[in-house]
Coordinates of C-alpha atoms and ligand atoms in Angstrom, one line a residue:
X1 CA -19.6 15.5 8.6
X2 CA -19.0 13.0 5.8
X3 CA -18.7 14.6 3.3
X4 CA -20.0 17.5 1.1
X5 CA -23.0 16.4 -1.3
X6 CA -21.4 17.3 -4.6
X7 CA -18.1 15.5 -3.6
X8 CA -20.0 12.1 -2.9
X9 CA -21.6 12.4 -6.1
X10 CA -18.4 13.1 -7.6
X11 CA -17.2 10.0 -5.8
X12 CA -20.3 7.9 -6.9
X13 CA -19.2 8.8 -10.5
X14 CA -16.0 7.5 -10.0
X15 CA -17.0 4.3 -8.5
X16 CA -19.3 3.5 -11.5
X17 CA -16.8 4.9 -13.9
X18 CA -13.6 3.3 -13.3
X19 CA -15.1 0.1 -10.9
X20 CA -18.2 -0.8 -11.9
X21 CA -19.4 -0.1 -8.4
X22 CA -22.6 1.5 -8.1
X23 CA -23.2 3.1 -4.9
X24 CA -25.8 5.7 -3.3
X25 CA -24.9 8.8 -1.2
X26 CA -25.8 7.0 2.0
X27 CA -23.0 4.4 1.6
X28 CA -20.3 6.6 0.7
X29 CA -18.0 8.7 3.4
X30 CA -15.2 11.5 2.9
X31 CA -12.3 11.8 5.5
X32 CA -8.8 13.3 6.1
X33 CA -7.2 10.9 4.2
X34 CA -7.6 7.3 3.6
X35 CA -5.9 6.8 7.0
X36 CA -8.5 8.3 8.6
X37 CA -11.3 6.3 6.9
X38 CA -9.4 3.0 7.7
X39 CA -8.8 4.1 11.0
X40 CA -12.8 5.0 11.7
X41 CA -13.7 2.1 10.1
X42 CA -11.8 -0.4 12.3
X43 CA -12.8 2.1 15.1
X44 CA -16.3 1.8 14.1
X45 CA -16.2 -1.9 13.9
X46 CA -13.9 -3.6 16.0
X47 CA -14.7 -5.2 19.4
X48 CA -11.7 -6.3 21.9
X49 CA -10.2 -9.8 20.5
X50 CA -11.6 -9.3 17.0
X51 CA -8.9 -10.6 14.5
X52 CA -7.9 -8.4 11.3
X53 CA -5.8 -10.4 8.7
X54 CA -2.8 -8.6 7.1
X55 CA -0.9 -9.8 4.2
X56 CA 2.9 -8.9 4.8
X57 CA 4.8 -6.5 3.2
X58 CA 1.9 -4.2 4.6
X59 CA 1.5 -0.3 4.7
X60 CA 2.7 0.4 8.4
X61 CA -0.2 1.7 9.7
X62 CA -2.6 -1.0 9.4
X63 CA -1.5 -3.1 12.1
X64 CA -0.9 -0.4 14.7
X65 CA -4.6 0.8 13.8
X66 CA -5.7 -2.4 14.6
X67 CA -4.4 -2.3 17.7
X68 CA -5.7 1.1 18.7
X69 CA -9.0 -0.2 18.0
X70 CA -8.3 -3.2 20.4
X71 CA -8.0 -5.8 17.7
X72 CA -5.4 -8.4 16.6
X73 CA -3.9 -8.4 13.7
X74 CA -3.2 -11.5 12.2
X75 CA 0.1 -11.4 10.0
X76 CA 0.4 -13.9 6.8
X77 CA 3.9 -13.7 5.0
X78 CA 3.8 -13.2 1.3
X79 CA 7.2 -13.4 0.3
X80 CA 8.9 -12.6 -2.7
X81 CA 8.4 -15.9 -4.3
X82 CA 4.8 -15.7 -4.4
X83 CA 4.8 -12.0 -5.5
X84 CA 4.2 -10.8 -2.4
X85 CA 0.5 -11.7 -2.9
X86 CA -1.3 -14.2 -0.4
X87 CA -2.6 -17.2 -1.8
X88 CA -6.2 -18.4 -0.7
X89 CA -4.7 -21.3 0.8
X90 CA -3.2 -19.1 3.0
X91 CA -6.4 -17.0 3.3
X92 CA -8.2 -19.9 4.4
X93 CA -6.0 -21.1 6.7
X94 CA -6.1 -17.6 8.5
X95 CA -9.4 -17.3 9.1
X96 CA -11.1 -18.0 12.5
X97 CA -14.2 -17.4 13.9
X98 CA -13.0 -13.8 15.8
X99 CA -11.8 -12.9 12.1
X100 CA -13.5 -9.2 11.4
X101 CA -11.5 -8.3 8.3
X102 CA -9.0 -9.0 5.3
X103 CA -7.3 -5.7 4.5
X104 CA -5.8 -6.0 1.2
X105 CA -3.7 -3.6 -0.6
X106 CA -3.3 -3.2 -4.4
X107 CA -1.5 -1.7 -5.6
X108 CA 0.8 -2.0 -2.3
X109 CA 2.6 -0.5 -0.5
X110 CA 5.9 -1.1 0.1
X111 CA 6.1 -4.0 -3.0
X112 CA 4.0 -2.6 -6.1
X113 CA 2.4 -6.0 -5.8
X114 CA -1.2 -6.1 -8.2
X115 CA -3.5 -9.0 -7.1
X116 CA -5.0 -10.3 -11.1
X117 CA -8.6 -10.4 -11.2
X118 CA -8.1 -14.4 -11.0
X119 CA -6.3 -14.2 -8.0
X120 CA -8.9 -11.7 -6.2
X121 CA -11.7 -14.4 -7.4
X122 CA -9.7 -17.3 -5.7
X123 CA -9.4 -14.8 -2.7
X124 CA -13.1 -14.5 -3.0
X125 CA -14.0 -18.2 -3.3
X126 CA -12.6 -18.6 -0.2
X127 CA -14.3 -15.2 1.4
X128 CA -17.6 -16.9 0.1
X129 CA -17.5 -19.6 2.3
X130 CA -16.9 -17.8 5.6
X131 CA -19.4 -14.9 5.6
X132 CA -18.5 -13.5 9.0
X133 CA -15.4 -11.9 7.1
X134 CA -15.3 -8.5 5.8
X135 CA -12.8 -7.2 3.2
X136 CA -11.4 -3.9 3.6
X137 CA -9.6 -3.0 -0.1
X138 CA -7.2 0.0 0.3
X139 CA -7.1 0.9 -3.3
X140 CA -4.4 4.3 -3.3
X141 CA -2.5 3.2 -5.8
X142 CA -5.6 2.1 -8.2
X143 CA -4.3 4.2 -11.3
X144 CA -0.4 3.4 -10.3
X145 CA -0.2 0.6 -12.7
X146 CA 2.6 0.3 -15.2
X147 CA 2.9 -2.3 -18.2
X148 CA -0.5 -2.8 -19.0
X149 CA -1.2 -4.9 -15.8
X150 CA -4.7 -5.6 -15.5
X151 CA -6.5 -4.3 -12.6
X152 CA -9.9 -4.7 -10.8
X153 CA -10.8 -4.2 -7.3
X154 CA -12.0 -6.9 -5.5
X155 CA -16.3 -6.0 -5.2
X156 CA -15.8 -5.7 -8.9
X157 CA -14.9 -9.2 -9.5
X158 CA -17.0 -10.8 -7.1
X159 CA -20.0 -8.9 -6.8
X160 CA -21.8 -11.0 -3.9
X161 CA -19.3 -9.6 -1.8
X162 CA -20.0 -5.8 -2.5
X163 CA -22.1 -5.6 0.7
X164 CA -19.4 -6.9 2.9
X165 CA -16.4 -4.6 1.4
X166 CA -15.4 -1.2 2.0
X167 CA -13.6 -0.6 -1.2
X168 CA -11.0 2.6 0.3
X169 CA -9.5 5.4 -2.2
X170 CA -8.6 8.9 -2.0
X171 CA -6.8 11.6 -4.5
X172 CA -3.2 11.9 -2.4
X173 CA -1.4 9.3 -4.8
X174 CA -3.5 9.5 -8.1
X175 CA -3.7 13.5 -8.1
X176 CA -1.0 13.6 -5.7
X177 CA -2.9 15.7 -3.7
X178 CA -1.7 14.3 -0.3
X179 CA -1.5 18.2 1.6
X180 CA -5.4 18.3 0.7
X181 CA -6.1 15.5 2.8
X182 CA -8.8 13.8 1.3
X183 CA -9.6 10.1 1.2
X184 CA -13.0 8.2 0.9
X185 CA -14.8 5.1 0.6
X186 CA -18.0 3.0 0.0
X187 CA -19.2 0.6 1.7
X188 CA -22.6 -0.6 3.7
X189 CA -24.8 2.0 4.7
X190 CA -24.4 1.1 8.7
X191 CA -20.7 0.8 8.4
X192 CA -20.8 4.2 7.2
X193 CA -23.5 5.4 9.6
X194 CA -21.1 4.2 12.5
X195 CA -18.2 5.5 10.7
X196 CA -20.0 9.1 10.6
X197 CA -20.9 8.9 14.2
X198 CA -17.0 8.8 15.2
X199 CA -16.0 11.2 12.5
X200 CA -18.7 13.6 14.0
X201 CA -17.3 13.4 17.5
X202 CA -14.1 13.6 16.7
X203 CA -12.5 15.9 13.4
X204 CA -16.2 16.1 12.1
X205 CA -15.6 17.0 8.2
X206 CA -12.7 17.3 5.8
X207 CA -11.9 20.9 5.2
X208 CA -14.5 22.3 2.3
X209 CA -11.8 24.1 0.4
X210 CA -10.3 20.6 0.5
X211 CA -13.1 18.7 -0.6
X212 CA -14.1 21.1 -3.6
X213 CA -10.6 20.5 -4.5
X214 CA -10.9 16.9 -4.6
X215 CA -14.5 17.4 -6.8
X216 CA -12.6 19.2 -9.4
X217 CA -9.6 16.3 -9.5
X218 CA -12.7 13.4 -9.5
X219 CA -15.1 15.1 -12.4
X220 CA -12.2 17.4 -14.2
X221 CA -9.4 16.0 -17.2
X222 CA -7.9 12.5 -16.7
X223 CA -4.8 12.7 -18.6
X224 CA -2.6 14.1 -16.0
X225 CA -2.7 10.3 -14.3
X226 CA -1.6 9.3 -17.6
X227 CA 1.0 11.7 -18.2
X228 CA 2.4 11.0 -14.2
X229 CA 1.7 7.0 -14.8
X230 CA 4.4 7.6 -17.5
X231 CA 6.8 9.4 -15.7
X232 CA 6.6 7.4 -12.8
X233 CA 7.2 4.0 -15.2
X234 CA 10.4 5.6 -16.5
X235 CA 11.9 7.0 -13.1
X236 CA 10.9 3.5 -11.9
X237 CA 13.1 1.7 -14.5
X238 CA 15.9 3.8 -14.4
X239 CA 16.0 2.9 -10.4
X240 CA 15.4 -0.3 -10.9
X241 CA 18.3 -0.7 -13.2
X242 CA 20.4 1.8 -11.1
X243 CA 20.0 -0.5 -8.2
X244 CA 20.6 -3.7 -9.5
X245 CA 24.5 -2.4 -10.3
X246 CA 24.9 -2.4 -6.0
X247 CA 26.7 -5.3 -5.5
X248 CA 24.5 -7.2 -2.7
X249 CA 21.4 -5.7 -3.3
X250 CA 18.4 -7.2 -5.8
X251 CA 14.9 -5.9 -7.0
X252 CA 12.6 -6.7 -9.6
X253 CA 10.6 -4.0 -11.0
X254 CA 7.4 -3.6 -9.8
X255 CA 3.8 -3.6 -11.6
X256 CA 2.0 -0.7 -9.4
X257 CA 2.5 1.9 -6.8
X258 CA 6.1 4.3 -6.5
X259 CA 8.1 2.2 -4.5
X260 CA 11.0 -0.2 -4.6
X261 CA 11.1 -3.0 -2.2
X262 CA 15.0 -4.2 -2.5
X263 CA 16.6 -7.1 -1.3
X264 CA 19.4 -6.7 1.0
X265 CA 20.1 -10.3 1.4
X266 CA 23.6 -9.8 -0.4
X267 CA 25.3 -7.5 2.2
X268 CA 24.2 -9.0 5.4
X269 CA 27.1 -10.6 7.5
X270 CA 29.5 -8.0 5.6
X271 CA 31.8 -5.5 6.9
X272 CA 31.6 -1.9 6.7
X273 CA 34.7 0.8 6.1
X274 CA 34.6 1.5 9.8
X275 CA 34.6 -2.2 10.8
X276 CA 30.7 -2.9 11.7
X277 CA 29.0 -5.8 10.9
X278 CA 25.6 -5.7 8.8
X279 CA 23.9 -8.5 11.0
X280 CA 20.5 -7.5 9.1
X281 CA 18.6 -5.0 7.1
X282 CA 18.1 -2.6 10.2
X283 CA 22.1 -2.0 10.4
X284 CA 22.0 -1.4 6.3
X285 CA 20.2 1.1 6.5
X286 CA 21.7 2.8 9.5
X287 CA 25.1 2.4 7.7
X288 CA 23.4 4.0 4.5
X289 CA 22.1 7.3 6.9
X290 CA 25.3 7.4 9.1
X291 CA 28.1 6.7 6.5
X292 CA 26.8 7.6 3.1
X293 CA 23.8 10.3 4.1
X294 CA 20.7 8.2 2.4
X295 CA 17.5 7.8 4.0
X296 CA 15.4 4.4 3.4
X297 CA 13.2 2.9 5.5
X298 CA 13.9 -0.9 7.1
X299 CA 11.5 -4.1 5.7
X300 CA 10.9 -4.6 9.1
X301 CA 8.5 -2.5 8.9
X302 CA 6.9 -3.3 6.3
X303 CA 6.5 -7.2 7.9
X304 CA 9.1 -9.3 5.2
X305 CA 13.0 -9.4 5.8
X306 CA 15.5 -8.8 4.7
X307 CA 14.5 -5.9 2.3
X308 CA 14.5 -1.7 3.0
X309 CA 12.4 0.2 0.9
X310 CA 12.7 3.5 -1.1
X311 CA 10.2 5.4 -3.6
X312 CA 10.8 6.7 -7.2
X313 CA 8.6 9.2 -6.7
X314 CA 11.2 12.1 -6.7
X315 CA 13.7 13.7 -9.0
X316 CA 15.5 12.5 -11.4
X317 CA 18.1 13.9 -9.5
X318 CA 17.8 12.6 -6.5
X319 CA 17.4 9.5 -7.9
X320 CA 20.7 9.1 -9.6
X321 CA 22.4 11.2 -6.8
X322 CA 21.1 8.4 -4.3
X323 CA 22.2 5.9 -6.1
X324 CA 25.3 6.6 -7.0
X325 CA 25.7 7.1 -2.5
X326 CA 23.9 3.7 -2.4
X327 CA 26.1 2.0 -5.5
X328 CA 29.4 3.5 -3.4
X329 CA 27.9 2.7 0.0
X330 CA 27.6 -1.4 -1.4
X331 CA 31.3 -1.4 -3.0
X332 CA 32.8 -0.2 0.5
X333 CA 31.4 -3.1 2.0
X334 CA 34.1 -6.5 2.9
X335 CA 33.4 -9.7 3.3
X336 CA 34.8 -10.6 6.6
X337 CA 36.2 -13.7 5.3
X338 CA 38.3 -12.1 2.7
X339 CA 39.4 -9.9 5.3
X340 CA 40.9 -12.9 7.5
X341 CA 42.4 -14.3 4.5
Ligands
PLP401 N1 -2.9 3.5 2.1 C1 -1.7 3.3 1.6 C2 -1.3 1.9 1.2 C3 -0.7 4.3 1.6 O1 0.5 4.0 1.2 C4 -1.1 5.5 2.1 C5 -0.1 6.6 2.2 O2 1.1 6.4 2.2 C6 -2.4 5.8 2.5 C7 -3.3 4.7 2.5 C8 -2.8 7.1 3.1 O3 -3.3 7.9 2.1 P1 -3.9 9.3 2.5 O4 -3.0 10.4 2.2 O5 -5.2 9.4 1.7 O6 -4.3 9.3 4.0

């Protein structure tokens, strides 16, 4: 159900490889996805009331798993000024008694945001002192790193916390192997146990063909992450830069991951060709899909506005041809004011 033997080992070698994290086959699970093994895991664990605490910009699906499992998530803004990061302030003064969980995200989704190993161990100071909390790391986006940043997941840093961490990976973003569906994490043995138990009552295993798949990505050459962590840096540049020309709009490029969360502050309260107002980042990107045939999808969310977000991880064609629809879709927009006058 959870996973074929030779996959788990090849997941155990990974761990120790690239992590430092040295688990046995017992405390290791295989699922369709990553999704799925959050989603059992918050499944597994969750009682009615229990709170989950979510650093915003998040991955969408975290807090509507939470509530599927019956839990609260708890929502702390990390806003562009901070690096989108939460500060252990702010971790501490989240935490309640009902707290179950910290999910945290690095590389994340929708920002690129990389938590430093100092910043995880002042995350972990804090996690030290309240051992009722568990830390659920969603780690997609590990080897999505560009500029050197260093990078460590959080059981790595603080090893008294390994026992209370599911540290969450898979091979859709690294390998980009997301059709294979295969994600997978370690963690304690009896979160796993209860994490099987669903799993086995409900999709019971990953497809095999899938899973050997994933065996030969884990244990085969390496390079092809470098060789994509390259590309991805320069597409992500050439965005960057692209989108930094529409007037109104304002990113900074990020360390990890293959998205771009842009500000929108710029345009909001301006007027488009056909005489609508952009009252906020939901009728941007609406005017961007109706008027000028670009798809993006709204900060909202994602948790933090006003931003949209869009990924780098397609063509260089598409890229500049979105753009330029983006760069054209800005420059059509009047300010009211100027209008009157
Ligand atoms: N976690 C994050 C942060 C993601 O962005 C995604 C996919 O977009 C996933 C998990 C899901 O990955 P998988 O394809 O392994 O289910």
């Amino acid at each position: 159900v959870g996973g074929t033997p030779a996959l788990k080992k090849a997941i155990i070698g990974k761990f120790a490889r690239e992590n430092n994290l040295n688990y046995t086959p017992g405390q290791i699970i295989v699922g369709v996805g990553a999704k799925h093994v959050l989603f059992n895991a918050l499944l597994a664990s969750l009682d009615p009331g229990d709170e989950v605490i979510i650093p915003a910009p998040f991955w969408v699906s975290y807090p509507e798993m939470v509530t599927v499992a019956e839990g609260i998530p708890v929502i702390v803004q990390a806003d562009a000024a901070q690096g989108f990061k939460m500060t252990a302030l702010q971790l501490d003064a989240a935490i309640t008694p009902k707290t179950k969980w910290l999910i945290l995200n690095s590389p994340n989704n929708p920002t690129g945001a990389i938590y430093s190993p100092l910043e995880l161990k002042e995350l972990a100071e804090v996690l030290l002192r309240h051992p009722h909390v568990h830390i659920m790391t969603d780690d997609m986006y590990e080897h999505l790193r560009f500029d050197h940043v260093e990078y460590k997941t959080i059981a790595e840093v603080e090893p008294e916390l390994f026992n209370r961490t599911l540290t969450v990976n898979g091979v859709s973003k690294a390998y980009a192997m997301t059709g294979w569906r295969i994600g997978y994490a370690g963690g304690d043995a009896e979160l796993i146990s209860a994490m099987n138990l669903i799993q086995g009552q409900s999709t019971t295993n990953p497809s095999s063909i899938s899973q050997a798949a994933a065996v030969a990505a884990l244990d085969g050459d390496q390079s092809c992450i470098d060789t994509m962590r390259h590309e991805y840096e320069r597409r992500r540049n050439m965005m960057v830069e692209k989108l930094n020309e529409c007037a109104g709009l304002q990113v900074t490029a990020p360390p990890g991951a293959f998205y771009l969360y842009v500000s929108c502050a710029g345009v909001i309260g301006k007027t488009t060709e056909r005489g609508r107002t952009i009252f906020n980042e939901g009728d941007f990107v609406d005017y961007l899909l109706g008027e000028h045939n670009v798809a993006t999808v709204p900060g909202e969310a994602f948790g933090l506005s006003p931003y949209f977000r869009v990924t780098f991880a397609v063509s260089d064609e598409d890229i500049i041809e979105s753009c330029t629809r983006i760069k054209q879709a800005c420059a059509g927009l009047t300010n009211k004011r100027e209008e009157v006058a």
